[in-house]
Amino acid sequence: SIETEVEEGFDLEQTLTEVERCLNCDIQTHFTGSLCIECDACIDICPLNCLTITHNGEEADLRTRLLAPADNTEQEIYVSEALPQTARVMVKDEDLCIHCGLCAERCPTAAWDMRTFDLLKPYAGQDADHPYSGMGIEEMAPGGFVSVAP
């Protein structure tokens, strides 16, 4: 008799559980605008079009110019400082990013890199709006970006 291991996949309940797992929760893309030469390598390689280089502007207008427009105004987008070549900005839609690291692998100047981070959550007695209060840490968005939210 032949004993062969067969992978049968997931049933619906297992699928729902697995989909909610974060595979790269402790890895965050980090962008250093001063190193960016605006070669678009990161934009070309991104499988989900979560990166855009464009001129800065009002949030509503900026959202319409993204490669994958962020129509949901409750989802945050991250905007870098002005880039040295053209004063445009790098915009990242964190809701789309899967932290695959392809942008960091492709970047010729290391403007993009991958960094581990610690998720800090407020606990009893801490101000929920400022979970870093009392810890000597300023509130910040991931990866060197400024959070733009409604």
Tab-separated table of N, CA and C in Angstrom:
chain	number	residue	atom	x	y	z
A	1	SER	N	0.840	-1.179	0.000
A	1	SER	CA	0.000	0.000	0.000
A	1	SER	C	0.885	1.242	0.000
A	2	ILE	N	0.435	2.235	-0.686
A	2	ILE	CA	1.180	3.483	-0.781
A	2	ILE	C	0.642	4.450	0.261
A	3	GLU	N	1.575	4.995	1.041
A	3	GLU	CA	1.178	5.992	2.033
A	3	GLU	C	1.716	7.343	1.575
A	4	THR	N	0.836	8.148	1.046
A	4	THR	CA	1.219	9.452	0.529
A	4	THR	C	0.501	10.534	1.316
A	5	GLU	N	1.274	11.489	1.787
A	5	GLU	CA	0.675	12.611	2.496
A	5	GLU	C	0.068	13.559	1.468
A	6	VAL	N	-1.181	13.915	1.691
A	6	VAL	CA	-1.882	14.797	0.769
A	6	VAL	C	-2.323	16.043	1.527
A	7	GLU	N	-2.021	17.204	0.971
A	7	GLU	CA	-2.487	18.445	1.578
A	7	GLU	C	-3.893	18.712	1.068
A	8	GLU	N	-4.825	18.818	1.988
A	8	GLU	CA	-6.217	18.986	1.602
A	8	GLU	C	-6.676	20.438	1.635
A	9	GLY	N	-5.829	21.361	2.076
A	9	GLY	CA	-6.241	22.756	2.138
A	9	GLY	C	-7.029	23.050	3.405
A	10	PHE	N	-7.692	24.187	3.420
A	10	PHE	CA	-8.427	24.629	4.597
A	10	PHE	C	-9.923	24.566	4.352
A	11	ASP	N	-10.663	24.255	5.414
A	11	ASP	CA	-12.113	24.409	5.321
A	11	ASP	C	-12.432	25.891	5.533
A	12	LEU	N	-13.698	26.290	5.441
A	12	LEU	CA	-14.074	27.701	5.514
A	12	LEU	C	-13.641	28.345	6.826
A	13	GLU	N	-13.843	27.656	7.944
A	13	GLU	CA	-13.476	28.220	9.250
A	13	GLU	C	-11.959	28.422	9.358
A	14	GLN	N	-11.186	27.439	8.915
A	14	GLN	CA	-9.730	27.568	8.943
A	14	GLN	C	-9.257	28.687	8.013
A	15	THR	N	-9.908	28.814	6.873
A	15	THR	CA	-9.549	29.868	5.926
A	15	THR	C	-9.739	31.237	6.546
A	16	LEU	N	-10.875	31.455	7.198
A	16	LEU	CA	-11.144	32.743	7.835
A	16	LEU	C	-10.115	33.048	8.917
A	17	THR	N	-9.709	32.043	9.666
A	17	THR	CA	-8.700	32.228	10.710
A	17	THR	C	-7.347	32.576	10.098
A	18	GLU	N	-6.946	31.849	9.063
A	18	GLU	CA	-5.643	32.069	8.436
A	18	GLU	C	-5.556	33.424	7.736
A	19	VAL	N	-6.654	33.870	7.138
A	19	VAL	CA	-6.666	35.149	6.432
A	19	VAL	C	-6.383	36.301	7.386
A	20	GLU	N	-6.804	36.182	8.631
A	20	GLU	CA	-6.624	37.254	9.600
A	20	GLU	C	-5.221	37.292	10.207
A	21	ARG	N	-4.413	36.279	9.948
A	21	ARG	CA	-3.050	36.272	10.482
A	21	ARG	C	-2.200	37.300	9.768
A	22	CYS	N	-1.395	37.975	10.516
A	22	CYS	CA	-0.468	38.934	9.923
A	22	CYS	C	0.887	38.245	9.801
A	23	LEU	N	1.355	38.084	8.581
A	23	LEU	CA	2.592	37.342	8.372
A	23	LEU	C	3.842	38.168	8.644
A	24	ASN	N	3.741	39.472	8.506
A	24	ASN	CA	4.899	40.335	8.730
A	24	ASN	C	4.551	41.476	9.672
A	25	CYS	N	3.888	41.161	10.763
A	25	CYS	CA	3.427	42.206	11.679
A	25	CYS	C	4.568	42.992	12.312
A	26	ASP	N	5.689	42.365	12.521
A	26	ASP	CA	6.776	43.047	13.220
A	26	ASP	C	7.790	43.681	12.264
A	27	ILE	N	7.495	43.683	10.979
A	27	ILE	CA	8.377	44.286	9.985
A	27	ILE	C	7.644	45.469	9.360
A	28	GLN	N	8.312	46.591	9.318
A	28	GLN	CA	7.696	47.808	8.798
A	28	GLN	C	8.600	48.417	7.741
A	29	THR	N	8.012	48.894	6.656
A	29	THR	CA	8.809	49.624	5.680
A	29	THR	C	9.201	50.961	6.287
A	30	HIS	N	10.408	51.392	6.003
A	30	HIS	CA	10.881	52.683	6.500
A	30	HIS	C	11.454	53.449	5.321
A	31	PHE	N	11.054	54.706	5.188
A	31	PHE	CA	11.466	55.529	4.054
A	31	PHE	C	12.284	56.718	4.527
A	32	THR	N	13.435	56.935	3.893
A	32	THR	CA	14.290	58.087	4.175
A	32	THR	C	14.313	58.958	2.926
A	33	GLY	N	13.523	60.010	2.947
A	33	GLY	CA	13.339	60.852	1.772
A	33	GLY	C	14.608	61.473	1.237
A	34	SER	N	15.542	61.803	2.121
A	34	SER	CA	16.778	62.456	1.668
A	34	SER	C	17.627	61.545	0.785
A	35	LEU	N	17.396	60.235	0.833
A	35	LEU	CA	18.147	59.290	0.002
A	35	LEU	C	17.462	58.999	-1.332
A	36	CYS	N	16.221	59.412	-1.479
A	36	CYS	CA	15.430	59.059	-2.661
A	36	CYS	C	15.874	59.858	-3.887
A	37	ILE	N	16.093	59.149	-5.005
A	37	ILE	CA	16.457	59.802	-6.266
A	37	ILE	C	15.283	59.778	-7.255
A	38	GLU	N	14.126	59.377	-6.793
A	38	GLU	CA	12.894	59.359	-7.592
A	38	GLU	C	13.034	58.548	-8.878
A	39	CYS	N	13.674	57.399	-8.769
A	39	CYS	CA	13.875	56.539	-9.936
A	39	CYS	C	12.633	55.700	-10.253
A	40	ASP	N	11.684	55.660	-9.339
A	40	ASP	CA	10.429	54.913	-9.481
A	40	ASP	C	10.594	53.397	-9.401
A	41	ALA	N	11.762	52.898	-9.025
A	41	ALA	CA	11.956	51.451	-8.933
A	41	ALA	C	11.001	50.836	-7.916
A	42	CYS	N	10.800	51.502	-6.791
A	42	CYS	CA	9.904	50.982	-5.755
A	42	CYS	C	8.462	50.959	-6.246
A	43	ILE	N	8.083	51.974	-6.985
A	43	ILE	CA	6.721	52.063	-7.508
A	43	ILE	C	6.484	50.973	-8.546
A	44	ASP	N	7.467	50.743	-9.403
A	44	ASP	CA	7.342	49.722	-10.447
A	44	ASP	C	7.225	48.314	-9.874
A	45	ILE	N	7.910	48.038	-8.761
A	45	ILE	CA	7.943	46.685	-8.206
A	45	ILE	C	6.789	46.394	-7.254
A	46	CYS	N	6.150	47.417	-6.705
A	46	CYS	CA	5.102	47.206	-5.699
A	46	CYS	C	3.919	46.440	-6.297
A	47	PRO	N	3.594	45.267	-5.752
A	47	PRO	CA	2.521	44.456	-6.331
A	47	PRO	C	1.126	45.031	-6.097
A	48	LEU	N	0.984	45.943	-5.151
A	48	LEU	CA	-0.344	46.472	-4.826
A	48	LEU	C	-0.495	47.963	-5.105
A	49	ASN	N	0.489	48.567	-5.744
A	49	ASN	CA	0.431	49.996	-6.071
A	49	ASN	C	0.147	50.870	-4.859
A	50	CYS	N	0.782	50.564	-3.744
A	50	CYS	CA	0.532	51.359	-2.535
A	50	CYS	C	1.441	52.574	-2.442
A	51	LEU	N	2.368	52.743	-3.398
A	51	LEU	CA	3.303	53.873	-3.383
A	51	LEU	C	3.051	54.797	-4.570
A	52	THR	N	3.162	56.090	-4.326
A	52	THR	CA	3.011	57.097	-5.380
A	52	THR	C	3.953	58.254	-5.083
A	53	ILE	N	4.623	58.763	-6.107
A	53	ILE	CA	5.367	60.016	-5.976
A	53	ILE	C	4.552	61.075	-6.710
A	54	THR	N	4.187	62.120	-6.001
A	54	THR	CA	3.348	63.168	-6.577
A	54	THR	C	3.604	64.482	-5.855
A	55	HIS	N	3.036	65.543	-6.379
A	55	HIS	CA	3.131	66.829	-5.695
A	55	HIS	C	2.202	66.809	-4.495
A	56	ASN	N	2.623	67.432	-3.417
A	56	ASN	CA	1.802	67.488	-2.214
A	56	ASN	C	0.619	68.415	-2.461
A	57	GLY	N	-0.387	68.303	-1.630
A	57	GLY	CA	-1.561	69.148	-1.770
A	57	GLY	C	-2.570	68.833	-0.696
A	58	GLU	N	-3.765	69.353	-0.877
A	58	GLU	CA	-4.845	69.065	0.061
A	58	GLU	C	-5.134	67.568	0.035
A	59	GLU	N	-5.528	67.046	1.187
A	59	GLU	CA	-5.720	65.603	1.301
A	59	GLU	C	-6.710	65.054	0.280
A	60	ALA	N	-7.844	65.697	0.097
A	60	ALA	CA	-8.861	65.195	-0.834
A	60	ALA	C	-8.296	65.099	-2.253
A	61	ASP	N	-7.542	66.100	-2.664
A	61	ASP	CA	-6.934	66.099	-3.990
A	61	ASP	C	-5.832	65.049	-4.079
A	62	LEU	N	-5.020	64.957	-3.051
A	62	LEU	CA	-3.918	63.998	-3.019
A	62	LEU	C	-4.434	62.570	-3.167
A	63	ARG	N	-5.519	62.257	-2.494
A	63	ARG	CA	-6.091	60.908	-2.565
A	63	ARG	C	-6.492	60.527	-3.989
A	64	THR	N	-6.909	61.473	-4.791
A	64	THR	CA	-7.327	61.159	-6.166
A	64	THR	C	-6.142	60.905	-7.083
A	65	ARG	N	-4.938	61.315	-6.682
A	65	ARG	CA	-3.749	61.166	-7.525
A	65	ARG	C	-2.930	59.925	-7.205
A	66	LEU	N	-3.355	59.129	-6.257
A	66	LEU	CA	-2.607	57.923	-5.907
A	66	LEU	C	-2.796	56.863	-6.986
A	67	LEU	N	-1.799	55.990	-7.162
A	67	LEU	CA	-1.917	54.916	-8.148
A	67	LEU	C	-3.104	54.014	-7.848
A	68	ALA	N	-3.367	53.803	-6.570
A	68	ALA	CA	-4.565	53.086	-6.138
A	68	ALA	C	-5.336	54.068	-5.263
A	69	PRO	N	-6.243	54.869	-5.856
A	69	PRO	CA	-6.899	55.949	-5.106
A	69	PRO	C	-7.513	55.482	-3.797
A	70	ALA	N	-7.230	56.247	-2.747
A	70	ALA	CA	-7.732	55.940	-1.405
A	70	ALA	C	-9.077	56.636	-1.222
A	71	ASP	N	-10.127	55.997	-1.713
A	71	ASP	CA	-11.462	56.587	-1.644
A	71	ASP	C	-12.020	56.601	-0.231
A	72	ASN	N	-11.611	55.643	0.579
A	72	ASN	CA	-12.074	55.572	1.963
A	72	ASN	C	-11.322	56.625	2.772
A	73	THR	N	-11.988	57.713	3.092
A	73	THR	CA	-11.314	58.822	3.778
A	73	THR	C	-10.951	58.495	5.219
A	74	GLU	N	-11.410	57.365	5.728
A	74	GLU	CA	-11.032	56.972	7.086
A	74	GLU	C	-9.720	56.203	7.102
A	75	GLN	N	-9.279	55.718	5.943
A	75	GLN	CA	-8.003	55.008	5.905
A	75	GLN	C	-6.883	56.027	5.796
A	76	GLU	N	-5.836	55.823	6.582
A	76	GLU	CA	-4.725	56.763	6.610
A	76	GLU	C	-3.814	56.577	5.406
A	77	ILE	N	-3.265	57.683	4.962
A	77	ILE	CA	-2.186	57.640	3.985
A	77	ILE	C	-1.000	58.347	4.628
A	78	TYR	N	0.193	57.940	4.248
A	78	TYR	CA	1.394	58.519	4.827
A	78	TYR	C	2.134	59.316	3.762
A	79	VAL	N	2.557	60.512	4.132
A	79	VAL	CA	3.200	61.437	3.206
A	79	VAL	C	4.588	61.776	3.738
A	80	SER	N	5.612	61.627	2.878
A	80	SER	CA	6.991	61.927	3.283
A	80	SER	C	7.238	63.428	3.265
A	81	GLU	N	8.431	63.800	3.699
A	81	GLU	CA	8.865	65.184	3.514
A	81	GLU	C	9.120	65.394	2.020
A	82	ALA	N	9.314	66.631	1.614
A	82	ALA	CA	9.596	66.930	0.206
A	82	ALA	C	10.880	66.219	-0.222
A	83	LEU	N	10.839	65.572	-1.375
A	83	LEU	CA	12.000	64.842	-1.880
A	83	LEU	C	13.004	65.815	-2.490
A	84	PRO	N	14.300	65.521	-2.380
A	84	PRO	CA	15.334	66.486	-2.770
A	84	PRO	C	15.385	66.814	-4.264
A	85	GLN	N	14.997	65.902	-5.127
A	85	GLN	CA	15.112	66.135	-6.575
A	85	GLN	C	14.088	67.140	-7.099
A	86	THR	N	12.813	66.954	-6.723
A	86	THR	CA	11.733	67.748	-7.330
A	86	THR	C	10.791	68.388	-6.322
A	87	ALA	N	11.001	68.136	-5.052
A	87	ALA	CA	10.127	68.616	-3.975
A	87	ALA	C	8.766	67.926	-3.989
A	88	ARG	N	8.636	66.863	-4.800
A	88	ARG	CA	7.411	66.060	-4.703
A	88	ARG	C	7.507	65.229	-3.429
A	89	VAL	N	6.465	64.458	-3.128
A	89	VAL	CA	6.445	63.644	-1.917
A	89	VAL	C	6.163	62.187	-2.270
A	90	MET	N	6.643	61.292	-1.418
A	90	MET	CA	6.317	59.875	-1.520
A	90	MET	C	5.080	59.655	-0.663
A	91	VAL	N	4.065	59.030	-1.242
A	91	VAL	CA	2.834	58.749	-0.510
A	91	VAL	C	2.674	57.239	-0.430
A	92	LYS	N	2.359	56.751	0.759
A	92	LYS	CA	2.176	55.313	0.969
A	92	LYS	C	0.807	55.065	1.580
A	93	ASP	N	0.070	54.145	0.983
A	93	ASP	CA	-1.222	53.724	1.520
A	93	ASP	C	-0.969	52.492	2.386
A	94	GLU	N	-0.925	52.707	3.678
A	94	GLU	CA	-0.583	51.635	4.619
A	94	GLU	C	-1.613	50.510	4.612
A	95	ASP	N	-2.859	50.811	4.268
A	95	ASP	CA	-3.876	49.761	4.221
A	95	ASP	C	-3.606	48.756	3.107
A	96	LEU	N	-2.957	49.186	2.046
A	96	LEU	CA	-2.661	48.284	0.936
A	96	LEU	C	-1.346	47.541	1.109
A	97	CYS	N	-0.393	48.137	1.797
A	97	CYS	CA	0.944	47.560	1.925
A	97	CYS	C	0.903	46.212	2.650
A	98	ILE	N	1.551	45.213	2.058
A	98	ILE	CA	1.611	43.888	2.684
A	98	ILE	C	2.985	43.614	3.296
A	99	HIS	N	3.840	44.623	3.343
A	99	HIS	CA	5.167	44.534	3.963
A	99	HIS	C	6.006	43.428	3.334
A	100	CYS	N	5.901	43.293	2.019
A	100	CYS	CA	6.644	42.246	1.314
A	100	CYS	C	8.132	42.569	1.200
A	101	GLY	N	8.486	43.860	1.272
A	101	GLY	CA	9.883	44.260	1.223
A	101	GLY	C	10.466	44.421	-0.166
A	102	LEU	N	9.646	44.266	-1.206
A	102	LEU	CA	10.170	44.404	-2.567
A	102	LEU	C	10.683	45.810	-2.838
A	103	CYS	N	10.041	46.817	-2.256
A	103	CYS	CA	10.510	48.200	-2.449
A	103	CYS	C	11.923	48.361	-1.896
A	104	ALA	N	12.171	47.782	-0.733
A	104	ALA	CA	13.495	47.881	-0.111
A	104	ALA	C	14.545	47.103	-0.906
A	105	GLU	N	14.161	45.947	-1.446
A	105	GLU	CA	15.103	45.159	-2.249
A	105	GLU	C	15.475	45.881	-3.533
A	106	ARG	N	14.527	46.555	-4.138
A	106	ARG	CA	14.744	47.187	-5.436
A	106	ARG	C	15.429	48.547	-5.339
A	107	CYS	N	15.279	49.242	-4.209
A	107	CYS	CA	15.777	50.616	-4.085
A	107	CYS	C	17.304	50.671	-4.187
A	108	PRO	N	17.847	51.419	-5.172
A	108	PRO	CA	19.300	51.459	-5.353
A	108	PRO	C	20.035	52.325	-4.333
A	109	THR	N	19.317	53.159	-3.592
A	109	THR	CA	19.982	54.067	-2.647
A	109	THR	C	19.658	53.753	-1.191
A	110	ALA	N	18.905	52.697	-0.954
A	110	ALA	CA	18.465	52.309	0.401
A	110	ALA	C	17.561	53.360	1.041
A	111	ALA	N	16.829	54.106	0.202
A	111	ALA	CA	15.836	55.034	0.750
A	111	ALA	C	14.722	54.243	1.428
A	112	TRP	N	14.415	53.070	0.890
A	112	TRP	CA	13.467	52.151	1.520
A	112	TRP	C	14.263	51.060	2.218
A	113	ASP	N	13.894	50.745	3.437
A	113	ASP	CA	14.436	49.563	4.097
A	113	ASP	C	13.370	48.986	5.009
A	114	MET	N	13.642	47.799	5.496
A	114	MET	CA	12.688	47.096	6.357
A	114	MET	C	13.246	47.100	7.769
A	115	ARG	N	12.394	47.456	8.718
A	115	ARG	CA	12.817	47.514	10.114
A	115	ARG	C	11.797	46.817	10.993
A	116	THR	N	12.306	46.175	12.019
A	116	THR	CA	11.393	45.609	13.007
A	116	THR	C	10.945	46.735	13.927
A	117	PHE	N	9.789	46.552	14.520
A	117	PHE	CA	9.292	47.562	15.434
A	117	PHE	C	8.497	46.884	16.536
A	118	ASP	N	8.297	47.609	17.603
A	118	ASP	CA	7.472	47.140	18.707
A	118	ASP	C	6.154	47.888	18.655
A	119	LEU	N	5.065	47.145	18.708
A	119	LEU	CA	3.746	47.760	18.730
A	119	LEU	C	3.445	48.173	20.161
A	120	LEU	N	3.261	49.467	20.366
A	120	LEU	CA	2.968	49.988	21.699
A	120	LEU	C	1.482	50.259	21.816
A	121	LYS	N	0.827	49.591	22.749
A	121	LYS	CA	-0.601	49.793	22.960
A	121	LYS	C	-0.809	50.448	24.314
A	122	PRO	N	-1.813	51.330	24.408
A	122	PRO	CA	-2.074	51.959	25.704
A	122	PRO	C	-2.644	50.942	26.693
A	123	TYR	N	-2.258	51.095	27.930
A	123	TYR	CA	-2.782	50.250	28.991
A	123	TYR	C	-3.549	51.117	29.967
A	124	ALA	N	-4.191	50.504	30.906
A	124	ALA	CA	-4.974	51.234	31.896
A	124	ALA	C	-4.141	52.354	32.495
A	125	GLY	N	-4.724	53.528	32.571
A	125	GLY	CA	-4.034	54.667	33.149
A	125	GLY	C	-3.307	55.525	32.139
A	126	GLN	N	-3.146	55.024	30.902
A	126	GLN	CA	-2.507	55.825	29.861
A	126	GLN	C	-3.579	56.522	29.042
A	127	ASP	N	-3.247	57.641	28.480
A	127	ASP	CA	-4.143	58.388	27.616
A	127	ASP	C	-4.271	57.630	26.296
A	128	ALA	N	-5.480	57.176	25.954
A	128	ALA	CA	-5.694	56.381	24.749
A	128	ALA	C	-5.356	57.149	23.477
A	129	ASP	N	-5.509	58.485	23.499
A	129	ASP	CA	-5.180	59.281	22.322
A	129	ASP	C	-3.675	59.472	22.166
A	130	HIS	N	-2.922	59.303	23.250
A	130	HIS	CA	-1.471	59.459	23.224
A	130	HIS	C	-0.832	58.279	23.956
A	131	PRO	N	-0.822	57.081	23.315
A	131	PRO	CA	-0.332	55.887	24.001
A	131	PRO	C	1.134	55.947	24.389
A	132	TYR	N	1.891	56.890	23.827
A	132	TYR	CA	3.311	56.995	24.146
A	132	TYR	C	3.568	57.954	25.302
A	133	SER	N	2.503	58.586	25.825
A	133	SER	CA	2.695	59.584	26.878
A	133	SER	C	3.379	58.959	28.082
A	134	GLY	N	4.284	59.696	28.642
A	134	GLY	CA	5.009	59.225	29.807
A	134	GLY	C	6.137	58.267	29.481
A	135	MET	N	6.354	57.985	28.183
A	135	MET	CA	7.387	57.026	27.798
A	135	MET	C	8.566	57.717	27.120
A	136	GLY	N	8.508	59.038	26.971
A	136	GLY	CA	9.595	59.757	26.322
A	136	GLY	C	9.624	59.579	24.820
A	137	ILE	N	8.506	59.146	24.236
A	137	ILE	CA	8.431	58.916	22.798
A	137	ILE	C	7.341	59.812	22.232
A	138	GLU	N	7.654	60.525	21.166
A	138	GLU	CA	6.647	61.340	20.494
A	138	GLU	C	5.737	60.424	19.683
A	139	GLU	N	4.493	60.810	19.524
A	139	GLU	CA	3.585	60.031	18.691
A	139	GLU	C	4.058	60.126	17.251
A	140	MET	N	4.124	58.993	16.555
A	140	MET	CA	4.668	59.005	15.209
A	140	MET	C	3.966	57.984	14.344
A	141	ALA	N	4.015	58.208	13.059
A	141	ALA	CA	3.499	57.258	12.090
A	141	ALA	C	4.635	56.321	11.718
A	142	PRO	N	4.296	55.146	11.175
A	142	PRO	CA	5.341	54.193	10.816
A	142	PRO	C	6.263	54.705	9.719
A	143	GLY	N	7.490	54.276	9.753
A	143	GLY	CA	8.406	54.413	8.641
A	143	GLY	C	8.830	55.802	8.229
A	144	GLY	N	8.872	56.747	9.138
A	144	GLY	CA	9.354	58.071	8.786
A	144	GLY	C	8.340	58.924	8.057
A	145	PHE	N	7.073	58.536	8.082
A	145	PHE	CA	6.024	59.280	7.412
A	145	PHE	C	5.223	60.090	8.414
A	146	VAL	N	4.506	61.068	7.923
A	146	VAL	CA	3.560	61.831	8.727
A	146	VAL	C	2.186	61.303	8.382
A	147	SER	N	1.412	60.935	9.381
A	147	SER	CA	0.089	60.387	9.143
A	147	SER	C	-0.861	61.481	8.683
A	148	VAL	N	-1.600	61.205	7.618
A	148	VAL	CA	-2.624	62.130	7.135
A	148	VAL	C	-3.950	61.419	7.273
A	149	ALA	N	-4.770	61.874	8.184
A	149	ALA	CA	-6.073	61.257	8.413
A	149	ALA	C	-7.098	62.366	8.543
A	150	PRO	N	-8.371	62.055	8.289
A	150	PRO	CA	-9.410	63.089	8.376
A	150	PRO	C	-9.541	63.668	9.764
